[in-house]
Tab-separated table of C-alpha atoms in Angstrom:
chain	number	residue	atom	x	y	z
A	1	UNK	CA	0.143	-7.733	-17.643
A	2	UNK	CA	0.652	-11.068	-19.390
A	3	UNK	CA	2.502	-9.387	-22.268
A	4	UNK	CA	4.620	-7.275	-19.921
A	5	UNK	CA	5.633	-10.248	-17.797
A	6	UNK	CA	6.486	-12.321	-20.883
A	7	UNK	CA	8.454	-9.486	-22.490
A	8	UNK	CA	10.473	-8.748	-19.371
A	9	UNK	CA	11.162	-12.420	-18.658
A	10	UNK	CA	12.209	-13.125	-22.247
A	11	UNK	CA	14.448	-10.059	-22.373
A	12	UNK	CA	16.164	-11.001	-19.117
A	13	UNK	CA	16.574	-14.632	-20.177
A	14	UNK	CA	17.944	-13.614	-23.603
A	15	UNK	CA	20.421	-11.204	-22.048
A	16	UNK	CA	21.678	-13.768	-19.545
A	17	UNK	CA	21.837	-16.686	-21.997
A	18	UNK	CA	23.500	-14.712	-24.819
A	19	UNK	CA	26.016	-13.333	-22.336
A	20	UNK	CA	26.785	-16.832	-21.119
A	21	UNK	CA	27.089	-18.054	-24.723
A	22	UNK	CA	29.579	-15.319	-25.578
A	23	UNK	CA	31.615	-16.023	-22.467
A	24	UNK	CA	31.522	-19.765	-23.126
A	25	UNK	CA	32.519	-19.177	-26.780
A	26	UNK	CA	35.573	-17.294	-25.635
A	27	UNK	CA	36.462	-20.057	-23.203
A	28	UNK	CA	36.151	-22.844	-25.805
A	29	UNK	CA	39.361	-21.807	-27.609
A	30	UNK	CA	41.634	-21.818	-24.536
A	31	UNK	CA	40.028	-25.038	-23.337
A	32	UNK	CA	40.730	-26.823	-26.646
A	33	UNK	CA	44.253	-25.410	-26.787
A	34	UNK	CA	44.892	-26.719	-23.288
A	35	UNK	CA	43.927	-30.184	-24.525
A	36	UNK	CA	46.261	-29.909	-27.527
A	37	UNK	CA	49.066	-28.612	-25.291
A	38	UNK	CA	48.624	-31.553	-22.928
A	39	UNK	CA	49.037	-33.991	-25.832
A	40	UNK	CA	52.036	-32.058	-27.163
A	41	UNK	CA	53.805	-32.047	-23.788
A	42	UNK	CA	53.208	-35.768	-23.413
A	43	UNK	CA	54.825	-36.296	-26.830
A	44	UNK	CA	57.704	-33.961	-25.891
A	45	UNK	CA	58.342	-35.949	-22.733
A	46	UNK	CA	58.526	-39.157	-24.786
A	47	UNK	CA	60.884	-37.524	-27.299
A	48	UNK	CA	63.061	-36.123	-24.536
A	49	UNK	CA	63.621	-39.575	-23.082
A	50	UNK	CA	64.485	-40.907	-26.544
A	51	UNK	CA	67.038	-38.123	-27.203
A	52	UNK	CA	68.612	-38.596	-23.797
A	53	UNK	CA	69.100	-42.287	-24.561
A	54	UNK	CA	70.523	-41.570	-28.037
A	55	UNK	CA	67.500	-42.870	-29.935
A	56	UNK	CA	65.479	-41.100	-32.627
A	57	UNK	CA	62.013	-39.950	-31.450
A	58	UNK	CA	59.062	-41.331	-33.366
A	59	UNK	CA	55.714	-39.729	-34.210
A	60	UNK	CA	53.146	-40.310	-31.456
A	61	UNK	CA	49.384	-40.277	-31.996
A	62	UNK	CA	49.625	-38.198	-35.144
A	63	UNK	CA	51.962	-35.698	-33.512
A	64	UNK	CA	55.285	-35.066	-35.229
A	65	UNK	CA	58.373	-34.739	-32.999
A	66	UNK	CA	61.323	-32.693	-34.191
A	67	UNK	CA	64.845	-32.527	-32.784
A	68	UNK	CA	66.582	-29.138	-33.215
A	69	UNK	CA	69.644	-27.457	-31.898
A	70	UNK	CA	69.316	-24.545	-29.551
A	71	UNK	CA	69.300	-22.113	-32.492
A	72	UNK	CA	66.325	-23.857	-34.117
A	73	UNK	CA	68.245	-25.665	-36.856
A	74	UNK	CA	67.131	-29.274	-37.484
A	75	UNK	CA	69.478	-32.097	-36.429
A	76	UNK	CA	67.030	-34.913	-37.252
A	77	UNK	CA	67.544	-34.656	-41.046
A	78	UNK	CA	64.222	-32.945	-41.686
A	79	UNK	CA	63.438	-29.553	-43.223
A	80	UNK	CA	63.862	-26.430	-41.184
A	81	UNK	CA	60.588	-25.662	-39.357
A	82	UNK	CA	58.853	-22.297	-39.734
A	83	UNK	CA	59.964	-21.128	-36.322
A	84	UNK	CA	61.228	-17.656	-35.620
A	85	UNK	CA	63.804	-16.761	-33.007
A	86	UNK	CA	60.990	-15.702	-30.617
A	87	UNK	CA	59.281	-19.042	-31.074
A	88	UNK	CA	62.514	-20.918	-30.398
A	89	UNK	CA	63.099	-18.898	-27.233
A	90	UNK	CA	59.572	-19.652	-25.958
A	91	UNK	CA	59.937	-23.370	-26.712
A	92	UNK	CA	63.243	-23.568	-24.852
A	93	UNK	CA	61.484	-21.885	-21.907
A	94	UNK	CA	58.844	-24.632	-21.942
A	95	UNK	CA	56.061	-22.481	-23.395
A	96	UNK	CA	53.650	-23.560	-26.127
A	97	UNK	CA	53.407	-21.328	-29.198
A	98	UNK	CA	51.121	-21.084	-32.241
A	99	UNK	CA	52.726	-20.465	-35.624
A	100	UNK	CA	50.368	-19.042	-38.221
A	101	UNK	CA	50.431	-20.782	-41.577
A	102	UNK	CA	51.409	-18.970	-44.733
A	103	UNK	CA	48.597	-18.374	-47.226
A	104	UNK	CA	45.981	-21.038	-46.760
A	105	UNK	CA	48.228	-23.143	-44.551
A	106	UNK	CA	46.746	-24.317	-41.263
A	107	UNK	CA	48.159	-22.805	-38.042
A	108	UNK	CA	50.461	-25.167	-36.133
A	109	UNK	CA	50.764	-25.531	-32.376
A	110	UNK	CA	54.211	-26.229	-30.944
A	111	UNK	CA	55.476	-27.305	-27.550
A	112	UNK	CA	59.054	-28.148	-26.636
A	113	UNK	CA	61.833	-28.430	-24.079
A	114	UNK	CA	65.630	-28.708	-23.967
A	115	UNK	CA	67.192	-32.199	-23.621
A	116	UNK	CA	70.809	-33.325	-23.294
A	117	UNK	CA	72.088	-35.885	-25.777
A	118	UNK	CA	74.513	-38.682	-24.688
A	119	UNK	CA	77.385	-36.672	-26.176
A	120	UNK	CA	76.502	-33.710	-23.952
A	121	UNK	CA	74.995	-31.576	-26.750
A	122	UNK	CA	71.898	-29.534	-25.965
A	123	UNK	CA	68.939	-30.372	-28.162
A	124	UNK	CA	65.514	-28.727	-28.505
A	125	UNK	CA	62.885	-31.457	-28.591
A	126	UNK	CA	59.650	-29.982	-30.082
A	127	UNK	CA	56.289	-31.519	-30.944
A	128	UNK	CA	53.849	-30.007	-33.433
A	129	UNK	CA	50.162	-30.485	-34.232
A	130	UNK	CA	47.965	-28.731	-36.821
A	131	UNK	CA	45.041	-26.662	-35.488
A	132	UNK	CA	42.654	-27.162	-38.402
A	133	UNK	CA	40.026	-29.021	-36.355
A	134	UNK	CA	40.497	-26.815	-33.345
A	135	UNK	CA	39.894	-23.579	-35.277
A	136	UNK	CA	36.759	-24.950	-36.887
A	137	UNK	CA	35.511	-26.251	-33.565
A	138	UNK	CA	36.018	-22.869	-31.917
A	139	UNK	CA	34.139	-21.043	-34.677
A	140	UNK	CA	31.325	-23.596	-34.901
A	141	UNK	CA	31.060	-23.896	-31.135
A	142	UNK	CA	30.611	-20.145	-30.704
A	143	UNK	CA	27.856	-20.029	-33.301
A	144	UNK	CA	26.193	-23.104	-31.824
A	145	UNK	CA	26.198	-21.661	-28.311
A	146	UNK	CA	24.773	-18.369	-29.551
A	147	UNK	CA	22.020	-20.169	-31.469
A	148	UNK	CA	21.174	-22.303	-28.442
A	149	UNK	CA	20.982	-19.189	-26.274
A	150	UNK	CA	18.522	-17.514	-28.649
A	151	UNK	CA	16.440	-20.694	-28.892
A	152	UNK	CA	16.414	-21.090	-25.101
A	153	UNK	CA	15.320	-17.456	-24.659
A	154	UNK	CA	12.487	-18.014	-27.127
A	155	UNK	CA	11.475	-21.163	-25.254
A	156	UNK	CA	11.486	-19.224	-21.977
A	157	UNK	CA	9.199	-16.642	-23.587
A	158	UNK	CA	6.743	-19.271	-24.812
A	159	UNK	CA	6.686	-21.071	-21.452
A	160	UNK	CA	6.268	-17.775	-19.590
A	161	UNK	CA	3.365	-16.810	-21.856
A	162	UNK	CA	1.618	-20.134	-21.246
A	163	UNK	CA	2.292	-20.218	-17.492
A	164	UNK	CA	1.244	-16.580	-17.044
A	165	UNK	CA	-1.947	-17.237	-18.971
A	166	UNK	CA	-2.736	-20.220	-16.778
A	167	UNK	CA	-1.981	-18.220	-13.626
A	168	UNK	CA	-4.134	-15.261	-14.719
A	169	UNK	CA	-7.046	-17.371	-15.924
A	170	UNK	CA	-8.719	-17.318	-12.461
A	171	UNK	CA	-8.326	-13.533	-12.446
A	172	UNK	CA	-10.179	-13.401	-15.761
A	173	UNK	CA	-12.957	-15.540	-14.326
A	174	UNK	CA	-13.101	-13.251	-11.309
A	175	UNK	CA	-13.326	-10.200	-13.590
A	176	UNK	CA	-16.233	-11.727	-15.484
A	177	UNK	CA	-17.923	-12.602	-12.207
A	178	UNK	CA	-17.545	-9.007	-11.024
A	179	UNK	CA	-19.036	-7.743	-14.280
A	180	UNK	CA	-22.087	-9.984	-13.881
A	181	UNK	CA	-22.418	-9.450	-10.123
A	182	UNK	CA	-25.951	-8.367	-9.108
A	183	UNK	CA	-26.670	-5.655	-6.571
A	184	UNK	CA	-25.877	-6.931	-3.106
A	185	UNK	CA	-24.089	-10.001	-4.492
A	186	UNK	CA	-20.692	-11.325	-3.483
A	187	UNK	CA	-17.864	-13.024	-5.321
A	188	UNK	CA	-17.525	-16.786	-4.778
A	189	UNK	CA	-14.366	-17.230	-2.722
A	190	UNK	CA	-12.080	-20.056	-3.930
A	191	UNK	CA	-11.291	-21.121	-0.388
A	192	UNK	CA	-7.559	-21.356	-1.112
A	193	UNK	CA	-5.015	-19.597	1.056
A	194	UNK	CA	-3.380	-17.786	-1.850
A	195	UNK	CA	-3.389	-14.315	-3.360
A	196	UNK	CA	-6.621	-14.908	-5.305
A	197	UNK	CA	-8.443	-16.061	-2.192
A	198	UNK	CA	-7.217	-13.007	-0.296
A	199	UNK	CA	-8.208	-10.747	-3.216
A	200	UNK	CA	-11.722	-12.214	-3.339
A	201	UNK	CA	-12.112	-11.828	0.434
A	202	UNK	CA	-10.896	-8.224	0.369
A	203	UNK	CA	-13.163	-7.417	-2.577
A	204	UNK	CA	-16.159	-8.916	-0.791
A	205	UNK	CA	-15.274	-6.842	2.256
A	206	UNK	CA	-15.143	-3.745	0.053
A	207	UNK	CA	-18.557	-4.608	-1.402
A	208	UNK	CA	-19.941	-5.080	2.110
A	209	UNK	CA	-18.624	-1.672	3.172
A	210	UNK	CA	-19.985	-0.134	-0.022
A	211	UNK	CA	-23.414	-1.647	0.581
A	212	UNK	CA	-23.329	-0.437	4.175
A	213	UNK	CA	-22.447	3.085	3.053
A	214	UNK	CA	-25.210	2.939	0.450
A	215	UNK	CA	-27.743	1.806	3.017
A	216	UNK	CA	-26.658	4.522	5.428
A	217	UNK	CA	-26.866	7.108	2.658
A	218	UNK	CA	-30.344	5.968	1.619
A	219	UNK	CA	-31.494	5.903	5.232
A	220	UNK	CA	-29.932	9.286	5.895
A	221	UNK	CA	-31.496	10.740	2.734
A	222	UNK	CA	-34.904	9.339	3.625
A	223	UNK	CA	-34.673	10.607	7.196
A	224	UNK	CA	-33.497	14.016	6.031
A	225	UNK	CA	-36.314	14.256	3.487
A	226	UNK	CA	-38.822	13.268	6.181
A	227	UNK	CA	-37.435	15.769	8.665
A	228	UNK	CA	-37.353	18.561	6.069
A	229	UNK	CA	-40.902	17.809	4.916
A	230	UNK	CA	-42.327	18.414	8.384
A	231	UNK	CA	-41.162	22.031	8.945
A	232	UNK	CA	-41.712	22.923	5.299
A	233	UNK	CA	-45.271	21.598	5.413
A	234	UNK	CA	-45.884	23.394	8.709
A	235	UNK	CA	-44.562	26.669	7.298
A	236	UNK	CA	-46.768	26.292	4.222
A	237	UNK	CA	-49.907	25.567	6.233
A	238	UNK	CA	-49.255	28.427	8.633
A	239	UNK	CA	-48.497	30.772	5.763
A	240	UNK	CA	-51.800	29.811	4.100
A	241	UNK	CA	-53.598	30.464	7.404
A	242	UNK	CA	-51.866	33.824	7.753
A	243	UNK	CA	-52.792	34.846	4.203
A	244	UNK	CA	-56.415	33.833	4.663
A	245	UNK	CA	-56.736	35.434	8.120
A	246	UNK	CA	-58.429	38.817	8.338
A	247	UNK	CA	-57.577	39.229	12.015
A	248	UNK	CA	-54.278	41.066	12.547
A	249	UNK	CA	-53.587	39.309	15.866
A	250	UNK	CA	-54.043	35.886	14.225
A	251	UNK	CA	-51.733	36.876	11.376
A	252	UNK	CA	-49.097	38.054	13.860
A	253	UNK	CA	-49.374	34.795	15.817
A	254	UNK	CA	-49.076	32.858	12.588
A	255	UNK	CA	-45.922	34.766	11.612
A	256	UNK	CA	-44.427	33.990	15.015
A	257	UNK	CA	-45.134	30.280	14.489
A	258	UNK	CA	-43.606	30.496	11.026
A	259	UNK	CA	-40.478	32.084	12.526
A	260	UNK	CA	-40.149	29.210	15.018
A	261	UNK	CA	-40.469	26.630	12.264
A	262	UNK	CA	-37.994	28.559	10.116
A	263	UNK	CA	-35.453	28.563	12.926
A	264	UNK	CA	-36.000	24.827	13.388
A	265	UNK	CA	-35.509	24.296	9.654
A	266	UNK	CA	-32.325	26.382	9.686
A	267	UNK	CA	-30.957	24.379	12.628
A	268	UNK	CA	-31.773	21.144	10.829
A	269	UNK	CA	-30.014	22.275	7.647
A	270	UNK	CA	-26.937	23.366	9.606
A	271	UNK	CA	-26.796	19.956	11.260
A	272	UNK	CA	-27.128	18.168	7.934
A	273	UNK	CA	-24.324	20.229	6.417
A	274	UNK	CA	-22.065	19.561	9.406
A	275	UNK	CA	-22.677	15.821	9.206
A	276	UNK	CA	-22.094	15.869	5.434
A	277	UNK	CA	-18.720	17.559	5.944
A	278	UNK	CA	-17.835	15.023	8.628
A	279	UNK	CA	-18.787	12.130	6.333
A	280	UNK	CA	-16.609	13.685	3.607
A	281	UNK	CA	-13.619	13.643	5.962
A	282	UNK	CA	-13.342	17.398	6.500
A	283	UNK	CA	-11.677	17.650	9.913
A	284	UNK	CA	-10.358	20.979	11.233
A	285	UNK	CA	-6.832	21.081	12.607
A	286	UNK	CA	-6.514	20.092	16.264
A	287	UNK	CA	-5.095	22.479	18.829
A	288	UNK	CA	-5.100	22.840	22.631
A	289	UNK	CA	-8.481	24.056	23.913
A	290	UNK	CA	-9.118	25.158	27.513
A	291	UNK	CA	-12.391	23.500	28.492
A	292	UNK	CA	-13.231	25.487	31.652
A	293	UNK	CA	-13.256	28.713	29.647
A	294	UNK	CA	-15.251	27.110	26.829
A	295	UNK	CA	-17.833	25.718	29.263
A	296	UNK	CA	-18.363	29.134	30.894
A	297	UNK	CA	-18.747	30.727	27.447
A	298	UNK	CA	-21.302	28.080	26.408
A	299	UNK	CA	-23.309	28.641	29.608
A	300	UNK	CA	-23.396	32.400	28.906
A	301	UNK	CA	-24.908	31.639	25.483
A	302	UNK	CA	-27.864	29.896	27.140
A	303	UNK	CA	-30.957	32.144	27.167
A	304	UNK	CA	-32.246	33.697	30.378
A	305	UNK	CA	-35.583	31.936	29.975
A	306	UNK	CA	-33.911	28.527	30.112
A	307	UNK	CA	-33.431	26.491	33.333
A	308	UNK	CA	-30.682	27.554	35.698
A	309	UNK	CA	-27.236	26.308	34.569
A	310	UNK	CA	-24.428	25.991	37.113
A	311	UNK	CA	-20.756	25.305	36.316
A	312	UNK	CA	-18.796	23.052	38.666
A	313	UNK	CA	-15.137	23.290	37.636
A	314	UNK	CA	-13.286	20.735	39.737
A	315	UNK	CA	-9.958	21.811	38.164
A	316	UNK	CA	-8.682	25.355	37.517
A	317	UNK	CA	-7.976	24.515	33.885
A	318	UNK	CA	-8.270	21.509	31.594
A	319	UNK	CA	-6.633	21.436	28.169
A	320	UNK	CA	-8.027	19.131	25.486
A	321	UNK	CA	-6.625	18.363	22.048
A	322	UNK	CA	-9.465	19.288	19.682
A	323	UNK	CA	-10.714	22.160	17.531
A	324	UNK	CA	-12.437	25.162	19.170
A	325	UNK	CA	-15.356	24.911	16.740
A	326	UNK	CA	-15.848	21.246	17.664
A	327	UNK	CA	-15.809	21.971	21.410
A	328	UNK	CA	-18.295	24.804	20.920
A	329	UNK	CA	-20.590	22.552	18.864
A	330	UNK	CA	-20.455	19.758	21.482
A	331	UNK	CA	-21.136	22.032	24.442
A	332	UNK	CA	-23.939	23.981	22.724
A	333	UNK	CA	-25.774	20.827	21.655
A	334	UNK	CA	-25.423	19.165	25.050
A	335	UNK	CA	-26.720	22.277	26.819
A	336	UNK	CA	-29.597	22.727	24.368
A	337	UNK	CA	-30.553	19.091	24.865
A	338	UNK	CA	-30.380	19.464	28.658
A	339	UNK	CA	-32.400	22.698	28.571
A	340	UNK	CA	-35.178	21.042	26.565
A	341	UNK	CA	-35.623	18.270	29.139
A	342	UNK	CA	-34.496	19.793	32.458
A	343	UNK	CA	-37.100	20.720	35.070
A	344	UNK	CA	-35.309	23.399	37.058
A	345	UNK	CA	-31.524	23.095	36.864
A	346	UNK	CA	-28.471	21.872	34.996
A	347	UNK	CA	-24.980	21.218	36.356
A	348	UNK	CA	-21.921	21.216	34.065
A	349	UNK	CA	-18.748	19.732	35.576
A	350	UNK	CA	-15.190	19.731	34.226
A	351	UNK	CA	-12.835	16.995	35.435
A	352	UNK	CA	-9.318	15.920	34.457
A	353	UNK	CA	-7.233	12.764	34.819
A	354	UNK	CA	-3.711	12.000	33.671
A	355	UNK	CA	-4.822	11.022	30.144
A	356	UNK	CA	-8.328	12.472	29.719
A	357	UNK	CA	-10.351	15.613	30.344
A	358	UNK	CA	-14.111	15.267	30.799
A	359	UNK	CA	-17.184	17.464	30.626
A	360	UNK	CA	-20.244	16.106	32.454
A	361	UNK	CA	-23.711	17.602	31.884
A	362	UNK	CA	-26.424	16.629	34.419
A	363	UNK	CA	-30.088	17.659	34.255
A	364	UNK	CA	-33.026	16.979	36.578
A	365	UNK	CA	-35.489	16.022	33.873
A	366	UNK	CA	-37.178	12.715	33.187
A	367	UNK	CA	-33.936	11.047	32.047
A	368	UNK	CA	-33.434	8.469	29.306
A	369	UNK	CA	-34.627	4.907	29.660
A	370	UNK	CA	-31.863	2.256	29.468
A	371	UNK	CA	-33.317	0.727	26.290
A	372	UNK	CA	-32.861	4.058	24.470
A	373	UNK	CA	-29.356	4.925	25.669
A	374	UNK	CA	-27.628	2.882	22.979
A	375	UNK	CA	-29.432	4.793	20.213
A	376	UNK	CA	-29.613	8.420	21.350
A	377	UNK	CA	-26.479	9.243	19.316
A	378	UNK	CA	-27.953	7.844	16.100
A	379	UNK	CA	-29.034	10.345	13.497
A	380	UNK	CA	-32.716	11.370	13.709
A	381	UNK	CA	-33.305	9.061	16.674
A	382	UNK	CA	-35.678	10.337	19.346
A	383	UNK	CA	-36.462	8.543	22.573
A	384	UNK	CA	-39.776	10.397	22.629
A	385	UNK	CA	-40.687	11.754	19.241
A	386	UNK	CA	-43.619	13.905	20.303
A	387	UNK	CA	-41.702	15.514	23.156
A	388	UNK	CA	-38.689	16.168	20.940
A	389	UNK	CA	-40.874	17.829	18.271
A	390	UNK	CA	-42.698	19.943	20.775
A	391	UNK	CA	-39.397	21.110	22.249
A	392	UNK	CA	-37.889	21.944	18.859
A	393	UNK	CA	-35.470	19.016	18.573
A	394	UNK	CA	-34.230	17.828	15.200
A	395	UNK	CA	-32.716	14.487	16.172
A	396	UNK	CA	-29.244	15.591	14.980
A	397	UNK	CA	-27.740	17.369	17.983
A	398	UNK	CA	-26.465	14.302	19.826
A	399	UNK	CA	-25.370	12.717	16.533
A	400	UNK	CA	-23.224	15.808	15.906
A	401	UNK	CA	-21.772	15.494	19.413
A	402	UNK	CA	-20.865	11.835	18.914
A	403	UNK	CA	-19.295	12.491	15.489
A	404	UNK	CA	-17.212	15.473	16.676
A	405	UNK	CA	-15.876	13.588	19.702
A	406	UNK	CA	-15.286	10.299	17.862
A	407	UNK	CA	-13.072	11.764	15.139
A	408	UNK	CA	-10.736	13.169	17.824
A	409	UNK	CA	-10.334	9.773	19.459
A	410	UNK	CA	-12.603	10.684	22.385
A	411	UNK	CA	-15.785	9.086	23.670
A	412	UNK	CA	-19.248	10.167	24.811
A	413	UNK	CA	-21.590	8.144	27.027
A	414	UNK	CA	-25.036	8.684	28.484
A	415	UNK	CA	-26.261	7.549	31.889
A	416	UNK	CA	-28.391	8.587	34.839
A	417	UNK	CA	-27.821	11.837	36.704
A	418	UNK	CA	-27.779	11.959	40.514
A	419	UNK	CA	-30.603	14.530	40.166
A	420	UNK	CA	-32.763	11.909	38.455
A	421	UNK	CA	-32.385	13.135	34.887
A	422	UNK	CA	-29.864	12.321	32.170
A	423	UNK	CA	-26.083	12.542	32.419
A	424	UNK	CA	-23.929	13.058	29.316
A	425	UNK	CA	-20.183	12.582	29.770
A	426	UNK	CA	-17.753	13.661	27.032
A	427	UNK	CA	-14.050	12.743	27.194
A	428	UNK	CA	-11.226	14.207	25.130
A	429	UNK	CA	-7.560	13.300	25.218
A	430	UNK	CA	-5.670	15.593	27.552
A	431	UNK	CA	-3.075	18.048	26.288
A	432	UNK	CA	-0.426	18.840	28.892
A	433	UNK	CA	1.296	21.735	27.156
A	434	UNK	CA	-0.368	25.075	27.141
A	435	UNK	CA	-0.239	27.068	23.926
């Protein structure tokens, strides 16, 4: 980065400065000629007054004044000047002209005007000055400006290199600190309200999120290993009992127990895979879902041996913006949870407001104590571990419900049912247009 910044800055500075030097070099010549022309016109004005009064003009400040007729022939007794007819015409018009020298002769600058002598004759009063110093100055000035531009560009490059190095030195220190950072450590924040302070704060925030994800992953892995160990160990023990048993009835009972544990293990693995996909950001496309129909279908999937489930649809239809698979997962888990803890009956209600549609599941079981309500949606959390194990719970059903509803911008809460048990209320954003 330091090299790139220096290279770009130097290239831009060199381009600008060399361009300015070339432009200035081209302006030096006209500027110097304007100065010579001003001196020549001042001398011409002096000579014009002398001719008009009948006197002979004298040389002024090293400038020679000539008096010519209108054809360019000398009338002051001097030699004929090296002026062509075009030059004479320009001088009579008040224009300054440059006459190139012959061979190694120095170019001469002329300026003139027409004056009237006392006898009424028209005279061309012209002043001349050699351009030897001016030509050299123009050439040397152009080279000098170009050299200064290159030197200034080089100086800009050196200064940029030093300043960039000083500015990036804290970044280098930060990089070394990151390299030597221990697990769970944080970067020392400079405390300044600049880009480096903001970068350090953002990086520390990233480390905090990374540590949190790591802790969640380790906790999740440990919980999953613990939960998987239990059914696997139970299946192994029961299988050993079944192999060792000589009684056919005992072997059949053992196989039935193994089947129950296998189903529990399969449910646990399905839940783990679903949560893993959710953590990886795999979200199915949202579409309008009619909740009354989905609730009735979920109730039909409940086994006949389960408590009585009654649907109370307070609206003829309620459309939610979600995925059908998510709605099915939420309803099945809520009903399975209610069936495990209900005493005799479950009521499922569907309600709708202007912005939300809600599904409320009430059971008449023992309910959930207030101190556990804030944790029932955590993964592998059980308000009563023994009861959950005996009823076949895995501790993932409500976590799946919370995750599926949360990623659609909805919410799920738990409270107390009017029947004395638990009430779970799930809210999705309402979709007004039917598909």
